[in-house]
Amino acid sequence: MRIVLQRVSRAEVRVDGRVIGAIGRGFVVLLGVARDDTEADADFMADRVLGMRVFADDNQKMNLALSAVNGAMLVVSQFTLLADTDSGRRPSFTPSAPPELARRLYEYFLSLVRKSDVKVEQGEFGAMMEVELVNDGPVTIILDTASSKGRNG
């Protein structure tokens, strides 16, 4: 499972021009599911994202987690995060999970983060979406469970 986490001052996701999710201060979480991912990957990622301390404390150090700043989270599925670009110029998406597995683990991840005290918005799985955001910092962090599995992905 691979996540691109962006600290934002605001973000929204649209489908067919209609806003289906919007947040103020918080995280945009772009989430890609790999073929060999399981619930354990989602458990690990949910814990990491919820505990990620990248918001400034009183000393302007990145030291606070999302819940400490009353932040929100916008989660968007994105299978292209698993693109294999090792050969040729056309990415291969073979490392990405089939849609049934990806949807199940995406929804499982959402269920985990919704158990926290953080407001969670989401994109629409499988839809063509427009994601608009203002990256705060910029702060962008890549999380990947592949290293723990010996996959370089």
PDB file of C-alpha atoms in Angstrom:
ATOM      1  CA  MET A   1       0.000   0.000   0.000  1.00  0.00           C
ATOM      2  CA  ARG A   2       1.346   3.364  -0.937  1.00  0.00           C
ATOM      3  CA  ILE A   3       0.148   6.738   0.327  1.00  0.00           C
ATOM      4  CA  VAL A   4       1.080  10.231  -0.712  1.00  0.00           C
ATOM      5  CA  LEU A   5       0.209  12.418   2.254  1.00  0.00           C
ATOM      6  CA  GLN A   6      -0.027  16.161   1.775  1.00  0.00           C
ATOM      7  CA  ARG A   7      -0.539  18.701   4.527  1.00  0.00           C
ATOM      8  CA  VAL A   8      -3.079  21.173   3.181  1.00  0.00           C
ATOM      9  CA  SER A   9      -4.777  24.399   4.171  1.00  0.00           C
ATOM     10  CA  ARG A  10      -7.814  23.346   2.118  1.00  0.00           C
ATOM     11  CA  ALA A  11      -8.798  20.712  -0.433  1.00  0.00           C
ATOM     12  CA  GLU A  12     -11.752  19.383  -2.308  1.00  0.00           C
ATOM     13  CA  VAL A  13     -12.579  16.585  -4.716  1.00  0.00           C
ATOM     14  CA  ARG A  14     -15.109  16.815  -7.526  1.00  0.00           C
ATOM     15  CA  VAL A  15     -16.844  14.292  -9.756  1.00  0.00           C
ATOM     16  CA  ASP A  16     -18.575  15.615 -12.866  1.00  0.00           C
ATOM     17  CA  GLY A  17     -18.036  19.160 -11.569  1.00  0.00           C
ATOM     18  CA  ARG A  18     -19.841  18.413  -8.289  1.00  0.00           C
ATOM     19  CA  VAL A  19     -17.946  18.714  -4.985  1.00  0.00           C
ATOM     20  CA  ILE A  20     -18.252  15.383  -3.167  1.00  0.00           C
ATOM     21  CA  GLY A  21     -15.707  16.035  -0.408  1.00  0.00           C
ATOM     22  CA  ALA A  22     -14.029  19.116   1.022  1.00  0.00           C
ATOM     23  CA  ILE A  23     -11.848  19.918   4.012  1.00  0.00           C
ATOM     24  CA  GLY A  24     -10.051  22.870   5.545  1.00  0.00           C
ATOM     25  CA  ARG A  25      -6.760  22.352   7.353  1.00  0.00           C
ATOM     26  CA  GLY A  26      -5.606  18.757   7.315  1.00  0.00           C
ATOM     27  CA  PHE A  27      -4.349  15.968   5.095  1.00  0.00           C
ATOM     28  CA  VAL A  28      -5.049  14.888   1.566  1.00  0.00           C
ATOM     29  CA  VAL A  29      -4.362  11.161   1.467  1.00  0.00           C
ATOM     30  CA  LEU A  30      -3.856   9.670  -1.990  1.00  0.00           C
ATOM     31  CA  LEU A  31      -4.064   5.918  -1.463  1.00  0.00           C
ATOM     32  CA  GLY A  32      -2.942   3.161  -3.807  1.00  0.00           C
ATOM     33  CA  VAL A  33      -3.417  -0.541  -3.081  1.00  0.00           C
ATOM     34  CA  ALA A  34      -0.954  -3.183  -4.303  1.00  0.00           C
ATOM     35  CA  ARG A  35      -1.797  -6.756  -5.358  1.00  0.00           C
ATOM     36  CA  ASP A  36      -0.363  -8.304  -2.214  1.00  0.00           C
ATOM     37  CA  ASP A  37      -1.827  -5.841   0.277  1.00  0.00           C
ATOM     38  CA  THR A  38      -3.980  -6.997   3.168  1.00  0.00           C
ATOM     39  CA  GLU A  39      -5.896  -5.481   6.061  1.00  0.00           C
ATOM     40  CA  ALA A  40      -2.594  -5.405   7.963  1.00  0.00           C
ATOM     41  CA  ASP A  41      -1.258  -2.853   5.457  1.00  0.00           C
ATOM     42  CA  ALA A  42      -4.321  -0.674   5.965  1.00  0.00           C
ATOM     43  CA  ASP A  43      -4.009  -1.022   9.759  1.00  0.00           C
ATOM     44  CA  PHE A  44      -0.376   0.116   9.575  1.00  0.00           C
ATOM     45  CA  MET A  45      -1.150   3.029   7.251  1.00  0.00           C
ATOM     46  CA  ALA A  46      -4.127   4.281   9.239  1.00  0.00           C
ATOM     47  CA  ASP A  47      -2.020   4.313  12.392  1.00  0.00           C
ATOM     48  CA  ARG A  48       0.831   6.127  10.610  1.00  0.00           C
ATOM     49  CA  VAL A  49      -1.388   8.769   9.034  1.00  0.00           C
ATOM     50  CA  LEU A  50      -3.354   9.473  12.207  1.00  0.00           C
ATOM     51  CA  GLY A  51      -0.151   9.703  14.236  1.00  0.00           C
ATOM     52  CA  MET A  52       1.916  11.693  11.717  1.00  0.00           C
ATOM     53  CA  ARG A  53       3.202  14.763  13.561  1.00  0.00           C
ATOM     54  CA  VAL A  54       3.716  17.405  10.881  1.00  0.00           C
ATOM     55  CA  PHE A  55       1.701  20.320  12.239  1.00  0.00           C
ATOM     56  CA  ALA A  56       3.503  23.127  14.038  1.00  0.00           C
ATOM     57  CA  ASP A  57       3.474  23.407  17.805  1.00  0.00           C
ATOM     58  CA  ASP A  58       3.891  26.668  19.752  1.00  0.00           C
ATOM     59  CA  ASN A  59       7.618  26.623  18.915  1.00  0.00           C
ATOM     60  CA  GLN A  60       6.881  26.263  15.179  1.00  0.00           C
ATOM     61  CA  LYS A  61       8.271  22.726  15.126  1.00  0.00           C
ATOM     62  CA  MET A  62       6.475  19.933  13.300  1.00  0.00           C
ATOM     63  CA  ASN A  63       5.289  18.144  16.379  1.00  0.00           C
ATOM     64  CA  LEU A  64       1.497  17.865  16.350  1.00  0.00           C
ATOM     65  CA  ALA A  65      -0.754  15.215  14.880  1.00  0.00           C
ATOM     66  CA  LEU A  66      -3.909  15.866  12.880  1.00  0.00           C
ATOM     67  CA  SER A  67      -6.271  15.493  15.835  1.00  0.00           C
ATOM     68  CA  ALA A  68      -4.259  17.989  17.899  1.00  0.00           C
ATOM     69  CA  VAL A  69      -5.015  20.743  15.387  1.00  0.00           C
ATOM     70  CA  ASN A  70      -8.648  19.733  14.787  1.00  0.00           C
ATOM     71  CA  GLY A  71      -7.668  18.868  11.246  1.00  0.00           C
ATOM     72  CA  ALA A  72      -9.600  16.830   8.713  1.00  0.00           C
ATOM     73  CA  MET A  73      -8.673  14.215   6.148  1.00  0.00           C
ATOM     74  CA  LEU A  74      -9.644  13.843   2.503  1.00  0.00           C
ATOM     75  CA  VAL A  75      -8.950  10.301   1.256  1.00  0.00           C
ATOM     76  CA  VAL A  76      -8.794   9.644  -2.480  1.00  0.00           C
ATOM     77  CA  SER A  77      -8.090   6.294  -4.099  1.00  0.00           C
ATOM     78  CA  GLN A  78      -5.411   6.427  -6.787  1.00  0.00           C
ATOM     79  CA  PHE A  79      -4.244   3.200  -8.426  1.00  0.00           C
ATOM     80  CA  THR A  80      -1.608   5.042 -10.475  1.00  0.00           C
ATOM     81  CA  LEU A  81       0.534   5.372  -7.338  1.00  0.00           C
ATOM     82  CA  LEU A  82       1.584   1.770  -7.955  1.00  0.00           C
ATOM     83  CA  ALA A  83       2.757   2.435 -11.525  1.00  0.00           C
ATOM     84  CA  ASP A  84       5.811   0.500 -12.610  1.00  0.00           C
ATOM     85  CA  THR A  85       8.052   2.749 -14.707  1.00  0.00           C
ATOM     86  CA  ASP A  86      11.155   0.551 -14.814  1.00  0.00           C
ATOM     87  CA  SER A  87      10.970  -0.147 -18.540  1.00  0.00           C
ATOM     88  CA  GLY A  88       9.667   1.804 -21.481  1.00  0.00           C
ATOM     89  CA  ARG A  89       7.813   5.068 -21.311  1.00  0.00           C
ATOM     90  CA  ARG A  90       4.325   3.756 -20.782  1.00  0.00           C
ATOM     91  CA  PRO A  91       3.698   2.944 -17.112  1.00  0.00           C
ATOM     92  CA  SER A  92       2.491  -0.504 -16.222  1.00  0.00           C
ATOM     93  CA  PHE A  93      -0.183  -0.770 -13.567  1.00  0.00           C
ATOM     94  CA  THR A  94       0.265  -4.512 -13.039  1.00  0.00           C
ATOM     95  CA  PRO A  95       1.469  -3.955  -9.434  1.00  0.00           C
ATOM     96  CA  SER A  96      -1.875  -2.329  -8.581  1.00  0.00           C
ATOM     97  CA  ALA A  97      -4.537  -4.438  -6.917  1.00  0.00           C
ATOM     98  CA  PRO A  98      -7.546  -5.561  -8.946  1.00  0.00           C
ATOM     99  CA  PRO A  99     -10.505  -3.224  -8.377  1.00  0.00           C
ATOM    100  CA  GLU A 100     -12.377  -5.572  -6.011  1.00  0.00           C
ATOM    101  CA  LEU A 101      -9.432  -5.868  -3.622  1.00  0.00           C
ATOM    102  CA  ALA A 102      -8.506  -2.197  -3.951  1.00  0.00           C
ATOM    103  CA  ARG A 103     -12.061  -1.072  -3.151  1.00  0.00           C
ATOM    104  CA  ARG A 104     -12.298  -3.403  -0.165  1.00  0.00           C
ATOM    105  CA  LEU A 105      -9.004  -2.185   1.354  1.00  0.00           C
ATOM    106  CA  TYR A 106      -9.766   1.468   0.530  1.00  0.00           C
ATOM    107  CA  GLU A 107     -13.084   1.167   2.375  1.00  0.00           C
ATOM    108  CA  TYR A 108     -11.401  -0.705   5.204  1.00  0.00           C
ATOM    109  CA  PHE A 109      -8.832   2.110   5.532  1.00  0.00           C
ATOM    110  CA  LEU A 110     -11.703   4.626   5.632  1.00  0.00           C
ATOM    111  CA  SER A 111     -13.430   2.635   8.371  1.00  0.00           C
ATOM    112  CA  LEU A 112     -10.247   2.699  10.443  1.00  0.00           C
ATOM    113  CA  VAL A 113      -9.588   6.434  10.211  1.00  0.00           C
ATOM    114  CA  ARG A 114     -13.274   7.180  10.842  1.00  0.00           C
ATOM    115  CA  LYS A 115     -12.933   5.527  14.248  1.00  0.00           C
ATOM    116  CA  SER A 116     -10.691   8.443  15.261  1.00  0.00           C
ATOM    117  CA  ASP A 117     -11.871  11.893  16.286  1.00  0.00           C
ATOM    118  CA  VAL A 118     -10.860  13.296  12.883  1.00  0.00           C
ATOM    119  CA  LYS A 119     -13.381  14.421  10.267  1.00  0.00           C
ATOM    120  CA  VAL A 120     -12.939  12.264   7.156  1.00  0.00           C
ATOM    121  CA  GLU A 121     -14.116  13.066   3.641  1.00  0.00           C
ATOM    122  CA  GLN A 122     -13.552  10.857   0.621  1.00  0.00           C
ATOM    123  CA  GLY A 123     -13.412  10.676  -3.120  1.00  0.00           C
ATOM    124  CA  GLU A 124     -15.424   8.235  -5.206  1.00  0.00           C
ATOM    125  CA  PHE A 125     -13.642   4.954  -5.826  1.00  0.00           C
ATOM    126  CA  GLY A 126     -13.119   4.298  -9.522  1.00  0.00           C
ATOM    127  CA  ALA A 127     -14.492   7.649 -10.671  1.00  0.00           C
ATOM    128  CA  MET A 128     -12.674  10.245 -12.751  1.00  0.00           C
ATOM    129  CA  MET A 129     -12.020  12.921 -10.120  1.00  0.00           C
ATOM    130  CA  GLU A 130     -10.604  16.397  -9.942  1.00  0.00           C
ATOM    131  CA  VAL A 131      -8.637  17.008  -6.766  1.00  0.00           C
ATOM    132  CA  GLU A 132      -7.876  20.613  -5.879  1.00  0.00           C
ATOM    133  CA  LEU A 133      -5.683  21.448  -2.920  1.00  0.00           C
ATOM    134  CA  VAL A 134      -3.411  24.036  -1.374  1.00  0.00           C
ATOM    135  CA  ASN A 135      -0.319  22.254  -0.074  1.00  0.00           C
ATOM    136  CA  ASP A 136       0.740  23.847   3.217  1.00  0.00           C
ATOM    137  CA  GLY A 137       4.526  24.038   3.489  1.00  0.00           C
ATOM    138  CA  PRO A 138       4.723  22.298   1.126  1.00  0.00           C
ATOM    139  CA  VAL A 139       4.693  19.132   3.205  1.00  0.00           C
ATOM    140  CA  THR A 140       4.391  15.917   1.203  1.00  0.00           C
ATOM    141  CA  ILE A 141       5.289  12.519   2.637  1.00  0.00           C
ATOM    142  CA  ILE A 142       5.320   9.154   0.886  1.00  0.00           C
ATOM    143  CA  LEU A 143       4.408   6.110   2.957  1.00  0.00           C
ATOM    144  CA  ASP A 144       4.816   2.603   1.563  1.00  0.00           C
ATOM    145  CA  THR A 145       4.390  -0.809   3.146  1.00  0.00           C
ATOM    146  CA  ALA A 146       6.487  -2.412   0.384  1.00  0.00           C
ATOM    147  CA  SER A 147       9.765  -2.136   2.273  1.00  0.00           C
ATOM    148  CA  SER A 148       8.451  -4.360   5.043  1.00  0.00           C
ATOM    149  CA  LYS A 149       7.530  -6.983   2.421  1.00  0.00           C
ATOM    150  CA  GLY A 150      10.778  -6.824   0.435  1.00  0.00           C
ATOM    151  CA  ARG A 151       8.985  -5.240  -2.513  1.00  0.00           C
ATOM    152  CA  ASN A 152      10.444  -2.060  -3.946  1.00  0.00           C
ATOM    153  CA  GLY A 153       7.265  -1.249  -5.836  1.00  0.00           C
TER     154      GLY A 153
END
